[in-house]
GROMACS .gro file of C-alpha atoms in nm:
model
  277
    1UNK     CA    1  -1.723   0.709   1.991
    2UNK     CA    2  -2.057   0.880   1.934
    3UNK     CA    3  -2.365   0.675   2.020
    4UNK     CA    4  -2.646   0.737   1.770
    5UNK     CA    5  -2.834   0.406   1.755
    6UNK     CA    6  -2.856   0.054   1.900
    7UNK     CA    7  -2.575  -0.072   1.677
    8UNK     CA    8  -2.339   0.193   1.816
    9UNK     CA    9  -2.431   0.086   2.169
   10UNK     CA   10  -2.372  -0.279   2.079
   11UNK     CA   11  -2.033  -0.196   1.923
   12UNK     CA   12  -1.930   0.011   2.224
   13UNK     CA   13  -2.016  -0.273   2.463
   14UNK     CA   14  -1.840  -0.525   2.240
   15UNK     CA   15  -1.523  -0.316   2.217
   16UNK     CA   16  -1.508  -0.287   2.595
   17UNK     CA   17  -1.413  -0.656   2.609
   18UNK     CA   18  -1.161  -0.643   2.321
   19UNK     CA   19  -0.790  -0.569   2.341
   20UNK     CA   20  -0.640  -0.275   2.154
   21UNK     CA   21  -0.493  -0.518   1.902
   22UNK     CA   22  -0.832  -0.681   1.836
   23UNK     CA   23  -0.993  -0.340   1.786
   24UNK     CA   24  -0.710  -0.237   1.553
   25UNK     CA   25  -0.755  -0.553   1.342
   26UNK     CA   26  -1.129  -0.484   1.308
   27UNK     CA   27  -1.055  -0.127   1.197
   28UNK     CA   28  -0.790  -0.255   0.955
   29UNK     CA   29  -1.038  -0.491   0.790
   30UNK     CA   30  -1.293  -0.209   0.764
   31UNK     CA   31  -1.037   0.012   0.589
   32UNK     CA   32  -0.933  -0.263   0.346
   33UNK     CA   33  -1.298  -0.340   0.264
   34UNK     CA   34  -1.343   0.018   0.144
   35UNK     CA   35  -1.038   0.013  -0.082
   36UNK     CA   36  -1.062  -0.015  -0.464
   37UNK     CA   37  -1.086  -0.375  -0.583
   38UNK     CA   38  -0.730  -0.371  -0.724
   39UNK     CA   39  -0.583  -0.286  -0.384
   40UNK     CA   40  -0.820  -0.496  -0.176
   41UNK     CA   41  -0.757  -0.810  -0.383
   42UNK     CA   42  -0.379  -0.768  -0.377
   43UNK     CA   43  -0.373  -0.727   0.003
   44UNK     CA   44  -0.594  -1.031   0.067
   45UNK     CA   45  -0.415  -1.254  -0.187
   46UNK     CA   46  -0.072  -1.152  -0.058
   47UNK     CA   47  -0.181  -1.239   0.297
   48UNK     CA   48  -0.327  -1.576   0.196
   49UNK     CA   49  -0.064  -1.686  -0.056
   50UNK     CA   50   0.255  -1.504   0.050
   51UNK     CA   51   0.186  -1.461   0.425
   52UNK     CA   52   0.247  -1.084   0.397
   53UNK     CA   53   0.081  -0.902   0.691
   54UNK     CA   54  -0.209  -0.692   0.567
   55UNK     CA   55  -0.110  -0.380   0.760
   56UNK     CA   56   0.246  -0.389   0.620
   57UNK     CA   57   0.122  -0.409   0.264
   58UNK     CA   58  -0.148  -0.146   0.317
   59UNK     CA   59   0.107   0.107   0.447
   60UNK     CA   60   0.344   0.028   0.160
   61UNK     CA   61   0.064   0.070  -0.095
   62UNK     CA   62  -0.034   0.406   0.057
   63UNK     CA   63   0.330   0.513   0.020
   64UNK     CA   64   0.332   0.405  -0.346
   65UNK     CA   65   0.013   0.598  -0.422
   66UNK     CA   66   0.140   0.896  -0.223
   67UNK     CA   67   0.450   0.900  -0.439
   68UNK     CA   68   0.251   0.867  -0.762
   69UNK     CA   69   0.012   1.150  -0.664
   70UNK     CA   70   0.281   1.410  -0.611
   71UNK     CA   71   0.190   1.776  -0.624
   72UNK     CA   72  -0.073   1.705  -0.892
   73UNK     CA   73  -0.340   1.640  -0.627
   74UNK     CA   74  -0.444   1.829  -0.315
   75UNK     CA   75  -0.747   1.899  -0.098
   76UNK     CA   76  -0.856   2.219   0.072
   77UNK     CA   77  -0.967   2.172   0.431
   78UNK     CA   78  -0.986   2.398   0.739
   79UNK     CA   79  -0.827   2.686   0.551
   80UNK     CA   80  -0.523   2.486   0.435
   81UNK     CA   81  -0.415   2.316   0.113
   82UNK     CA   82  -0.311   1.959   0.195
   83UNK     CA   83  -0.104   1.727  -0.023
   84UNK     CA   84  -0.072   1.351   0.007
   85UNK     CA   85   0.295   1.301   0.097
   86UNK     CA   86   0.333   1.057   0.385
   87UNK     CA   87   0.614   0.908   0.593
   88UNK     CA   88   0.589   0.539   0.692
   89UNK     CA   89   0.793   0.315   0.918
   90UNK     CA   90   0.714  -0.058   0.928
   91UNK     CA   91   0.805  -0.210   1.264
   92UNK     CA   92   0.877  -0.575   1.327
   93UNK     CA   93   1.131  -0.841   1.413
   94UNK     CA   94   1.357  -1.035   1.180
   95UNK     CA   95   1.154  -1.263   0.954
   96UNK     CA   96   0.833  -1.060   0.985
   97UNK     CA   97   0.812  -1.020   0.604
   98UNK     CA   98   0.866  -0.645   0.608
   99UNK     CA   99   1.073  -0.616   0.290
  100UNK     CA  100   0.844  -0.834   0.071
  101UNK     CA  101   0.551  -0.606   0.160
  102UNK     CA  102   0.743  -0.295   0.056
  103UNK     CA  103   0.880  -0.458  -0.259
  104UNK     CA  104   0.540  -0.586  -0.374
  105UNK     CA  105   0.369  -0.249  -0.328
  106UNK     CA  106   0.639  -0.046  -0.501
  107UNK     CA  107   0.730  -0.288  -0.782
  108UNK     CA  108   0.538  -0.098  -1.056
  109UNK     CA  109   0.711   0.228  -0.967
  110UNK     CA  110   1.054   0.065  -0.937
  111UNK     CA  111   0.996  -0.082  -1.283
  112UNK     CA  112   0.904   0.266  -1.406
  113UNK     CA  113   1.231   0.402  -1.262
  114UNK     CA  114   1.426   0.123  -1.433
  115UNK     CA  115   1.273   0.204  -1.771
  116UNK     CA  116   1.333   0.578  -1.732
  117UNK     CA  117   1.695   0.515  -1.634
  118UNK     CA  118   1.755   0.303  -1.947
  119UNK     CA  119   1.589   0.575  -2.154
  120UNK     CA  120   1.806   0.841  -1.990
  121UNK     CA  121   2.129   0.647  -2.053
  122UNK     CA  122   2.036   0.579  -2.415
  123UNK     CA  123   1.939   0.938  -2.497
  124UNK     CA  124   2.241   1.095  -2.326
  125UNK     CA  125   2.512   0.844  -2.410
  126UNK     CA  126   2.712   1.067  -2.646
  127UNK     CA  127   2.604   1.412  -2.530
  128UNK     CA  128   2.807   1.668  -2.341
  129UNK     CA  129   2.716   1.727  -1.977
  130UNK     CA  130   2.542   2.059  -2.054
  131UNK     CA  131   2.332   1.897  -2.329
  132UNK     CA  132   2.201   1.603  -2.126
  133UNK     CA  133   1.830   1.586  -2.046
  134UNK     CA  134   1.709   1.542  -1.687
  135UNK     CA  135   1.658   1.191  -1.554
  136UNK     CA  136   1.300   1.112  -1.453
  137UNK     CA  137   1.313   0.942  -1.113
  138UNK     CA  138   1.068   0.849  -0.839
  139UNK     CA  139   1.277   0.674  -0.572
  140UNK     CA  140   1.610   0.716  -0.396
  141UNK     CA  141   1.764   0.438  -0.187
  142UNK     CA  142   2.124   0.541  -0.119
  143UNK     CA  143   2.196   0.910  -0.160
  144UNK     CA  144   2.353   1.204   0.019
  145UNK     CA  145   2.118   1.481   0.128
  146UNK     CA  146   2.264   1.708  -0.141
  147UNK     CA  147   2.192   1.448  -0.406
  148UNK     CA  148   1.839   1.387  -0.271
  149UNK     CA  149   1.747   1.756  -0.282
  150UNK     CA  150   1.904   1.802  -0.626
  151UNK     CA  151   1.715   1.498  -0.759
  152UNK     CA  152   1.392   1.645  -0.619
  153UNK     CA  153   1.477   1.972  -0.795
  154UNK     CA  154   1.492   1.779  -1.124
  155UNK     CA  155   1.172   1.585  -1.038
  156UNK     CA  156   0.947   1.855  -0.898
  157UNK     CA  157   0.628   1.652  -0.852
  158UNK     CA  158   0.769   1.415  -0.590
  159UNK     CA  159   1.068   1.223  -0.466
  160UNK     CA  160   1.044   0.902  -0.263
  161UNK     CA  161   1.303   0.802  -0.003
  162UNK     CA  162   1.271   0.423  -0.001
  163UNK     CA  163   1.507   0.262   0.252
  164UNK     CA  164   1.491  -0.098   0.368
  165UNK     CA  165   1.649  -0.022   0.707
  166UNK     CA  166   1.523   0.317   0.826
  167UNK     CA  167   1.725   0.318   1.147
  168UNK     CA  168   2.050   0.423   0.981
  169UNK     CA  169   1.914   0.748   0.840
  170UNK     CA  170   1.729   0.828   1.166
  171UNK     CA  171   2.053   0.761   1.357
  172UNK     CA  172   2.228   1.020   1.140
  173UNK     CA  173   1.961   1.275   1.230
  174UNK     CA  174   2.014   1.208   1.602
  175UNK     CA  175   2.391   1.258   1.570
  176UNK     CA  176   2.459   1.619   1.672
  177UNK     CA  177   2.798   1.618   1.501
  178UNK     CA  178   2.652   1.502   1.168
  179UNK     CA  179   2.584   1.797   0.938
  180UNK     CA  180   2.422   1.564   0.688
  181UNK     CA  181   2.189   1.422   0.955
  182UNK     CA  182   2.068   1.768   1.052
  183UNK     CA  183   2.010   1.850   0.686
  184UNK     CA  184   1.807   1.528   0.638
  185UNK     CA  185   1.587   1.617   0.934
  186UNK     CA  186   1.531   1.970   0.804
  187UNK     CA  187   1.448   1.828   0.461
  188UNK     CA  188   1.177   1.599   0.600
  189UNK     CA  189   1.036   1.865   0.833
  190UNK     CA  190   1.015   2.122   0.554
  191UNK     CA  191   0.882   1.866   0.309
  192UNK     CA  192   0.608   1.741   0.539
  193UNK     CA  193   0.420   2.067   0.492
  194UNK     CA  194   0.542   2.112   0.133
  195UNK     CA  195   0.748   2.421   0.210
  196UNK     CA  196   1.007   2.568  -0.024
  197UNK     CA  197   1.367   2.449  -0.028
  198UNK     CA  198   1.625   2.709  -0.125
  199UNK     CA  199   1.985   2.596  -0.177
  200UNK     CA  200   2.251   2.864  -0.216
  201UNK     CA  201   2.615   2.774  -0.279
  202UNK     CA  202   2.920   2.985  -0.366
  203UNK     CA  203   3.103   2.721  -0.565
  204UNK     CA  204   2.822   2.502  -0.702
  205UNK     CA  205   2.481   2.547  -0.860
  206UNK     CA  206   2.214   2.723  -0.653
  207UNK     CA  207   1.848   2.632  -0.696
  208UNK     CA  208   1.506   2.664  -0.537
  209UNK     CA  209   1.218   2.416  -0.506
  210UNK     CA  210   0.902   2.623  -0.467
  211UNK     CA  211   0.701   2.333  -0.322
  212UNK     CA  212   0.863   2.020  -0.186
  213UNK     CA  213   0.702   1.676  -0.182
  214UNK     CA  214   0.919   1.404  -0.023
  215UNK     CA  215   0.772   1.070   0.079
  216UNK     CA  216   0.936   0.811   0.304
  217UNK     CA  217   0.911   0.436   0.350
  218UNK     CA  218   1.139   0.211   0.550
  219UNK     CA  219   1.140  -0.064   0.809
  220UNK     CA  220   1.289  -0.080   1.154
  221UNK     CA  221   1.339  -0.364   1.400
  222UNK     CA  222   1.139  -0.342   1.719
  223UNK     CA  223   1.441  -0.318   1.951
  224UNK     CA  224   1.565  -0.003   1.777
  225UNK     CA  225   1.241   0.195   1.811
  226UNK     CA  226   1.338   0.366   2.144
  227UNK     CA  227   1.651   0.504   1.975
  228UNK     CA  228   1.435   0.699   1.730
  229UNK     CA  229   1.342   0.938   2.010
  230UNK     CA  230   1.701   1.037   2.088
  231UNK     CA  231   1.888   1.367   2.055
  232UNK     CA  232   1.634   1.603   1.910
  233UNK     CA  233   1.428   1.383   1.678
  234UNK     CA  234   1.132   1.387   1.916
  235UNK     CA  235   1.169   1.754   2.009
  236UNK     CA  236   1.190   1.859   1.645
  237UNK     CA  237   0.853   1.701   1.567
  238UNK     CA  238   0.998   1.458   1.313
  239UNK     CA  239   0.880   1.146   1.497
  240UNK     CA  240   0.524   1.284   1.514
  241UNK     CA  241   0.518   1.298   1.135
  242UNK     CA  242   0.606   0.930   1.082
  243UNK     CA  243   0.317   0.680   1.065
  244UNK     CA  244   0.437   0.369   1.249
  245UNK     CA  245   0.292   0.033   1.143
  246UNK     CA  246   0.307  -0.246   1.400
  247UNK     CA  247   0.245  -0.608   1.310
  248UNK     CA  248  -0.118  -0.708   1.368
  249UNK     CA  249  -0.201  -0.998   1.136
  250UNK     CA  250  -0.025  -1.331   1.091
  251UNK     CA  251  -0.070  -1.625   0.855
  252UNK     CA  252   0.131  -1.940   0.925
  253UNK     CA  253  -0.034  -2.143   0.647
  254UNK     CA  254   0.209  -2.215   0.361
  255UNK     CA  255   0.079  -2.215   0.003
  256UNK     CA  256   0.227  -2.345  -0.322
  257UNK     CA  257   0.024  -2.091  -0.521
  258UNK     CA  258   0.134  -1.742  -0.614
  259UNK     CA  259  -0.047  -1.415  -0.669
  260UNK     CA  260  -0.204  -1.429  -1.015
  261UNK     CA  261  -0.072  -1.215  -1.300
  262UNK     CA  262  -0.417  -1.060  -1.334
  263UNK     CA  263  -0.417  -0.933  -0.975
  264UNK     CA  264  -0.062  -0.797  -1.006
  265UNK     CA  265  -0.130  -0.632  -1.342
  266UNK     CA  266  -0.455  -0.471  -1.225
  267UNK     CA  267  -0.273  -0.318  -0.930
  268UNK     CA  268   0.016  -0.202  -1.151
  269UNK     CA  269  -0.220  -0.044  -1.404
  270UNK     CA  270  -0.409   0.150  -1.138
  271UNK     CA  271  -0.085   0.288  -0.995
  272UNK     CA  272   0.075   0.374  -1.330
  273UNK     CA  273  -0.248   0.534  -1.453
  274UNK     CA  274  -0.237   0.767  -1.155
  275UNK     CA  275   0.128   0.843  -1.220
  276UNK     CA  276   0.064   0.919  -1.588
  277UNK     CA  277  -0.229   1.142  -1.499
   0.00000   0.00000   0.00000
């Protein structure tokens, strides 16, 4: 921490008597305070009314916006072009309200996927396979690696891997005898830096994604975290690319009220507007 004035000195002295968790909570609140009003209000209301930890919801919201941004947005810094695809893992014990945080943040995009799927089924109901239009899709929950890459090929801006229990896919990657696990790990490593993905097959369709943009969100129970570092996942650099979110905040106060429609709709509009852009 650079010391430039009396306030910096005061903060440095104050932090010397705080635990890492207390410092992290202060930083979390500072980050939330700088968020757009739609996001800030949803996080605070969800914490007060639904007891959803702020850090869980913030990470899930960043995943949702990362997915909506896709390859449409980038920044140039230090000689590189950087895109916004991120990998998140929410860590906690049973009952820590991990899934509600992820579901609340991604609801507008899941709804978008639902509508596009209905549209796809309606428009292609009586068409031959070669005449069918591509399905617009943002998220995958249960898919083989071949299906995930092919879906990304049809949705070039982004593809989100949204898994409630992240451990199972990480376990596949750590299994040396699992060809699919190795392919998943390569997919995420290549996709983290938006590299090309070239699939060549003798008997099936071959295709090439010039720039990849996968995003990842899932939860994992605390006792399984050490297993993430097994059998090549750490050495490959995969673990370094996942942003782990530990539980920091807790609200034990029950409420009969719910998040207002206005707050939910304002958040949904901001996310869908970005997606449409």
